[in-house]
Amino acid sequence: MAVQPVVYGSSTRPPRGNYAAASDDYTCDQDWGALTPAQHALYARLFQRQVRQLPGHACNEFIQALTHLGMDTLIPRFEDISRRLHRATGWEIVAVPGLIPERPFFSLLANRRFPVTVWLREPEEFDYIVEPDVFHDLFGHVPLLFNPVFADYMQAFGAGGLKAEGLNALEFLARLYWYTVEFGLMATPDGLRVYGAGILSSGGETMHALTSAKPQRLAFDLERVMRTEYRIDDYQDTYFVIRGFAQLFDATAPDFAQIYQRLAPLAALPPSAHLPGEQSYAPNLTN
Ligand code: PHE
Ligand code: CO
């Protein structure tokens, strides 16, 4: 069976990755030796810019875990990260040509394997990229896989995804992924902090998410999240705030089958929807 490339939504851009080189489970070789000095240098520049944004903005769990990524002057070899990650939480990372379809994606997660895109953006895409690349996947997602509670959440998500497929509920899980794994915020005694990979790997969204008066920041509520559409073309209008990874894990542990049934007849909410009585967390004060 030939593997199929994947694009976001109704995009007509050809997908970037080389899907011809992937196996049936969509994994491929990282081919580290083919990376050029210019690509390593671009990765290093991205890494340095994002690291500078972390203090006071990223959650402590992320900052602590980032040290495990090691080397920041070269694109890392995936096998080096996998060795350390496996020791820490039993996860490993695998190379993929780019976005992959839901079922193989969920299967990998359910088996504690996180797919990381092999290609790096072009220099013109330094500030903005529409598809995840190796920098987004590694810098944004991999550090928290060293956190035991978050690591278990990701595996549960994978298993839940395989189940949701048969229940026609993938849209609900996609929203949960978006508003937690990609764009999640956490309330801490020191103020709001970011744990979402889409924010942490972005040049500008960190300040928007934490300090702008524009978006609303709602307390995490599983069913509210699952009903809320999201935008992939701009900074988010709404963020959902957890109090810690244990809350996230516990709130998503129950069987979703009944929740999917309850939500199915309800209309989805637009990204900026505001329901009566909902309170928004105040933005962090800038300093
Ligand atoms: N508890 C969910 C279910 O029964 C599985 C899940 C866990 C989904 C964590 C997402 C995140 O489907
Ligand atoms: Co991502």
Short mmCIF file of C-alpha atoms and ligand atoms in Angstrom, two decimals:
data_model
loop_
_atom_site.label_atom_id
_atom_site.label_comp_id
_atom_site.label_asym_id
_atom_site.label_seq_id
_atom_site.Cartn_x
_atom_site.Cartn_y
_atom_site.Cartn_z
CA MET A 1 0.00 0.00 0.00
CA ALA A 2 1.39 3.40 -0.98
CA VAL A 3 1.27 6.01 1.74
CA GLN A 4 -0.67 9.17 0.98
CA PRO A 5 0.53 12.69 1.61
CA VAL A 6 -1.61 14.82 3.88
CA VAL A 7 -2.57 18.48 3.69
CA TYR A 8 -4.37 20.70 6.16
CA GLY A 9 -8.02 21.44 5.48
CA SER A 10 -8.78 22.49 1.92
CA SER A 11 -5.24 23.59 1.11
CA THR A 12 -4.18 23.07 -2.49
CA ARG A 13 -0.47 23.49 -1.82
CA PRO A 14 1.42 20.30 -2.58
CA PRO A 15 2.60 18.68 0.65
CA ARG A 16 6.24 19.30 1.39
CA GLY A 17 7.54 15.94 2.47
CA ASN A 18 8.86 13.00 0.50
CA TYR A 19 6.14 10.44 1.17
CA ALA A 20 7.60 8.00 -1.35
CA ALA A 21 10.34 7.22 1.17
CA ALA A 22 7.95 6.30 4.01
CA SER A 23 6.97 2.82 5.19
CA ASP A 24 3.39 1.68 5.65
CA ASP A 25 3.27 3.16 9.14
CA TYR A 26 4.43 6.49 7.66
CA THR A 27 7.78 6.44 9.41
CA CYS A 28 10.94 7.11 7.41
CA ASP A 29 14.65 7.72 7.91
CA GLN A 30 15.77 11.01 9.37
CA ASP A 31 18.73 10.98 6.95
CA TRP A 32 20.66 13.27 9.28
CA GLY A 33 23.73 13.14 7.06
CA ALA A 34 21.86 14.88 4.24
CA LEU A 35 21.24 18.02 6.31
CA THR A 36 23.31 20.99 5.18
CA PRO A 37 25.36 23.39 7.36
CA ALA A 38 22.88 26.13 6.38
CA GLN A 39 19.98 24.04 7.71
CA HIS A 40 21.76 23.36 10.99
CA ALA A 41 22.48 27.08 11.30
CA LEU A 42 18.85 28.02 10.63
CA TYR A 43 17.68 25.52 13.25
CA ALA A 44 20.15 27.00 15.74
CA ARG A 45 18.83 30.52 15.07
CA LEU A 46 15.24 29.37 15.57
CA PHE A 47 16.21 27.56 18.76
CA GLN A 48 18.01 30.57 20.20
CA ARG A 49 15.16 32.96 19.46
CA GLN A 50 12.59 30.69 21.10
CA VAL A 51 14.71 29.87 24.15
CA ARG A 52 15.00 33.57 24.90
CA GLN A 53 11.20 33.77 25.13
CA LEU A 54 10.82 30.99 27.67
CA PRO A 55 11.62 32.54 31.07
CA GLY A 56 8.44 33.90 32.62
CA HIS A 57 6.38 32.58 29.70
CA ALA A 58 6.75 28.80 29.36
CA CYS A 59 5.60 26.53 32.19
CA ASN A 60 8.35 25.18 34.44
CA GLU A 61 7.79 21.62 33.27
CA PHE A 62 8.71 22.69 29.73
CA ILE A 63 11.75 24.72 30.75
CA GLN A 64 13.10 21.87 32.85
CA ALA A 65 12.49 19.30 30.15
CA LEU A 66 14.10 21.36 27.40
CA THR A 67 17.56 20.60 28.79
CA HIS A 68 17.01 16.99 27.66
CA LEU A 69 16.87 18.02 23.99
CA GLY A 70 20.57 18.63 24.29
CA MET A 71 22.51 20.19 21.49
CA ASP A 72 21.03 23.42 20.19
CA THR A 73 23.60 24.28 17.55
CA LEU A 74 22.71 21.38 15.26
CA ILE A 75 19.49 19.65 14.32
CA PRO A 76 19.65 16.70 16.74
CA ARG A 77 19.86 13.09 15.67
CA PHE A 78 16.48 11.59 16.52
CA GLU A 79 18.09 8.41 17.85
CA ASP A 80 20.00 10.41 20.48
CA ILE A 81 16.81 12.02 21.74
CA SER A 82 14.94 8.72 21.65
CA ARG A 83 17.56 7.07 23.84
CA ARG A 84 17.18 9.73 26.55
CA LEU A 85 13.42 9.95 26.19
CA HIS A 86 12.99 6.21 26.46
CA ARG A 87 14.95 6.18 29.70
CA ALA A 88 12.80 9.01 31.10
CA THR A 89 9.23 8.03 30.14
CA GLY A 90 9.34 5.06 27.78
CA TRP A 91 8.60 7.26 24.74
CA GLU A 92 10.65 7.50 21.56
CA ILE A 93 10.49 9.74 18.53
CA VAL A 94 10.22 8.51 14.95
CA ALA A 95 10.88 10.35 11.70
CA VAL A 96 7.96 11.08 9.32
CA PRO A 97 7.86 12.94 5.97
CA GLY A 98 5.31 15.50 7.25
CA LEU A 99 1.70 15.47 8.39
CA ILE A 100 0.32 11.95 8.49
CA PRO A 101 -3.30 10.70 8.50
CA GLU A 102 -5.17 10.33 11.75
CA ARG A 103 -5.09 6.56 12.15
CA PRO A 104 -1.32 6.06 11.82
CA PHE A 105 -0.82 9.18 13.95
CA PHE A 106 -2.99 7.84 16.77
CA SER A 107 -1.40 4.38 16.49
CA LEU A 108 2.05 5.83 16.95
CA LEU A 109 0.96 7.85 19.99
CA ALA A 110 -0.85 4.89 21.53
CA ASN A 111 2.48 3.04 21.30
CA ARG A 112 4.42 5.91 22.87
CA ARG A 113 6.07 6.89 19.59
CA PHE A 114 5.92 10.55 18.61
CA PRO A 115 6.19 11.39 14.90
CA VAL A 116 8.64 14.20 14.10
CA THR A 117 8.75 15.80 10.65
CA VAL A 118 12.18 15.50 9.02
CA TRP A 119 12.31 18.66 6.90
CA LEU A 120 13.18 22.16 8.07
CA ARG A 121 11.47 25.36 6.89
CA GLU A 122 13.19 27.71 4.42
CA PRO A 123 14.86 30.90 5.69
CA GLU A 124 11.94 33.01 4.33
CA GLU A 125 9.66 31.09 6.71
CA PHE A 126 11.63 32.01 9.80
CA ASP A 127 8.66 33.76 11.43
CA TYR A 128 5.73 31.83 10.10
CA ILE A 129 5.15 28.36 8.78
CA VAL A 130 1.84 26.77 7.82
CA GLU A 131 2.83 23.13 8.25
CA PRO A 132 4.74 21.66 11.16
CA ASP A 133 8.46 21.21 10.44
CA VAL A 134 11.27 19.58 12.41
CA PHE A 135 11.72 22.69 14.54
CA HIS A 136 8.06 22.89 15.57
CA ASP A 137 7.87 19.18 16.28
CA LEU A 138 11.12 18.89 18.21
CA PHE A 139 11.20 22.14 20.11
CA GLY A 140 7.44 22.42 20.64
CA HIS A 141 6.39 18.85 21.36
CA VAL A 142 9.28 16.70 22.47
CA PRO A 143 10.30 18.41 25.75
CA LEU A 144 6.99 17.67 27.49
CA LEU A 145 7.23 14.00 26.53
CA PHE A 146 9.91 13.90 29.24
CA ASN A 147 7.21 14.83 31.77
CA PRO A 148 5.59 11.62 33.10
CA VAL A 149 2.04 12.97 33.42
CA PHE A 150 2.02 14.71 30.06
CA ALA A 151 3.61 11.64 28.47
CA ASP A 152 0.73 9.50 29.76
CA TYR A 153 -1.81 12.05 28.48
CA MET A 154 -0.35 11.80 24.97
CA GLN A 155 -0.54 8.02 24.97
CA ALA A 156 -4.14 8.12 26.25
CA PHE A 157 -4.91 10.59 23.49
CA GLY A 158 -3.62 8.17 20.88
CA ALA A 159 -5.69 5.31 22.24
CA GLY A 160 -8.70 7.64 22.46
CA GLY A 161 -8.20 8.66 18.84
CA LEU A 162 -8.34 5.08 17.59
CA LYS A 163 -11.58 4.68 19.51
CA ALA A 164 -13.07 7.99 18.33
CA GLU A 165 -12.61 7.01 14.69
CA GLY A 166 -15.27 4.35 15.00
CA LEU A 167 -17.58 6.75 16.83
CA ASN A 168 -17.41 9.52 14.24
CA ALA A 169 -15.93 11.83 16.81
CA LEU A 170 -12.56 12.82 15.36
CA GLU A 171 -13.54 16.48 15.15
CA PHE A 172 -14.07 16.61 18.92
CA LEU A 173 -10.68 15.08 19.58
CA ALA A 174 -9.00 17.37 17.04
CA ARG A 175 -10.29 20.36 19.03
CA LEU A 176 -9.06 18.86 22.27
CA TYR A 177 -5.62 18.36 20.74
CA TRP A 178 -5.57 21.88 19.36
CA TYR A 179 -6.59 23.62 22.58
CA THR A 180 -4.29 21.57 24.82
CA VAL A 181 -1.26 20.05 23.09
CA GLU A 182 -0.89 22.88 20.54
CA PHE A 183 -2.28 26.00 22.25
CA GLY A 184 -2.71 25.19 25.93
CA LEU A 185 -2.11 27.63 28.77
CA MET A 186 -1.54 26.80 32.43
CA ALA A 187 -2.40 28.92 35.49
CA THR A 188 0.45 28.92 38.02
CA PRO A 189 1.10 30.87 41.24
CA ASP A 190 3.35 33.14 39.14
CA GLY A 191 0.69 33.85 36.52
CA LEU A 192 -0.30 32.30 33.22
CA ARG A 193 2.26 30.14 31.45
CA VAL A 194 2.34 28.39 28.06
CA TYR A 195 2.60 24.64 27.52
CA GLY A 196 1.18 24.41 23.96
CA ALA A 197 3.69 23.53 21.23
CA GLY A 198 2.08 25.78 18.62
CA ILE A 199 2.65 28.80 20.85
CA LEU A 200 6.09 27.84 22.15
CA SER A 201 7.53 27.30 18.67
CA SER A 202 6.03 30.55 17.32
CA GLY A 203 7.85 33.85 17.10
CA GLY A 204 4.95 36.06 18.12
CA GLU A 205 2.12 34.10 19.69
CA THR A 206 3.63 33.78 23.17
CA MET A 207 3.09 37.44 23.99
CA HIS A 208 -0.32 37.48 22.30
CA ALA A 209 -1.45 34.46 24.31
CA LEU A 210 -0.19 35.72 27.67
CA THR A 211 -0.40 39.49 27.64
CA SER A 212 -2.72 40.75 24.90
CA ALA A 213 -6.18 42.03 25.85
CA LYS A 214 -7.61 40.59 22.63
CA PRO A 215 -8.07 36.83 23.20
CA GLN A 216 -10.19 35.32 25.92
CA ARG A 217 -8.66 32.79 28.31
CA LEU A 218 -11.23 30.35 29.66
CA ALA A 219 -10.84 27.78 32.39
CA PHE A 220 -10.41 24.34 30.78
CA ASP A 221 -13.74 22.57 30.43
CA LEU A 222 -13.67 19.37 28.40
CA GLU A 223 -17.04 19.73 26.68
CA ARG A 224 -16.59 23.45 26.02
CA VAL A 225 -13.26 22.68 24.36
CA MET A 226 -14.72 19.89 22.24
CA ARG A 227 -17.45 22.20 20.95
CA THR A 228 -15.14 25.05 20.00
CA GLU A 229 -13.86 25.49 16.45
CA TYR A 230 -10.34 26.80 15.98
CA ARG A 231 -8.46 28.87 13.44
CA ILE A 232 -5.31 27.68 11.73
CA ASP A 233 -4.56 30.96 9.91
CA ASP A 234 -3.94 33.41 12.75
CA TYR A 235 -3.31 33.74 16.48
CA GLN A 236 -6.07 32.10 18.52
CA ASP A 237 -9.14 34.05 19.72
CA THR A 238 -9.64 31.73 22.68
CA TYR A 239 -7.23 29.82 24.90
CA PHE A 240 -8.14 27.25 27.54
CA VAL A 241 -6.31 27.28 30.85
CA ILE A 242 -5.46 24.17 32.89
CA ARG A 243 -4.18 24.20 36.47
CA GLY A 244 -1.70 21.42 35.82
CA PHE A 245 -1.17 18.27 33.77
CA ALA A 246 -2.85 16.13 36.43
CA GLN A 247 -6.09 18.06 35.90
CA LEU A 248 -5.80 17.48 32.16
CA PHE A 249 -5.13 13.78 32.57
CA ASP A 250 -7.97 13.30 35.08
CA ALA A 251 -10.51 15.32 33.09
CA THR A 252 -9.86 13.24 29.98
CA ALA A 253 -9.69 9.82 31.70
CA PRO A 254 -13.46 9.01 31.62
CA ASP A 255 -14.95 7.16 28.66
CA PHE A 256 -15.75 9.75 26.00
CA ALA A 257 -18.41 7.66 24.23
CA GLN A 258 -21.28 9.25 26.17
CA ILE A 259 -19.79 12.71 25.84
CA TYR A 260 -19.55 12.33 22.06
CA GLN A 261 -23.20 11.31 21.97
CA ARG A 262 -24.23 14.31 24.03
CA LEU A 263 -22.22 16.72 21.88
CA ALA A 264 -23.19 15.33 18.49
CA PRO A 265 -26.51 17.23 18.15
CA LEU A 266 -25.12 20.50 19.52
CA ALA A 267 -23.92 23.25 17.18
CA ALA A 268 -20.22 23.95 17.20
CA LEU A 269 -19.11 27.27 18.71
CA PRO A 270 -17.07 29.72 16.63
CA PRO A 271 -13.50 30.32 17.82
CA SER A 272 -14.36 33.62 19.52
CA ALA A 273 -17.67 32.50 21.09
CA HIS A 274 -18.41 33.77 24.55
CA LEU A 275 -21.11 32.07 26.60
CA PRO A 276 -23.06 33.81 29.38
CA GLY A 277 -21.34 33.58 32.74
CA GLU A 278 -17.93 32.62 31.34
CA GLN A 279 -15.03 34.36 32.99
CA SER A 280 -11.75 35.04 31.31
CA TYR A 281 -8.41 34.87 33.10
CA ALA A 282 -6.75 38.29 33.16
CA PRO A 283 -3.67 38.57 30.95
CA ASN A 284 -0.26 38.62 32.61
CA LEU A 285 1.09 42.08 33.31
CA THR A 286 3.98 42.94 31.03
CA ASN A 287 7.24 43.85 32.67
N1 PHE B 1 -10.89 8.92 27.82
C1 PHE B 1 -10.91 9.07 26.40
C2 PHE B 1 -11.92 8.12 25.75
O1 PHE B 1 -12.54 7.34 26.39
C3 PHE B 1 -9.53 8.85 25.80
C4 PHE B 1 -8.73 10.09 25.81
C5 PHE B 1 -7.82 10.37 26.83
C6 PHE B 1 -8.85 10.99 24.79
C7 PHE B 1 -7.06 11.52 26.81
C8 PHE B 1 -8.11 12.14 24.78
C9 PHE B 1 -7.21 12.41 25.79
O2 PHE B 1 -12.08 8.19 24.55
CO CO B 2 2.26 20.42 16.57
#
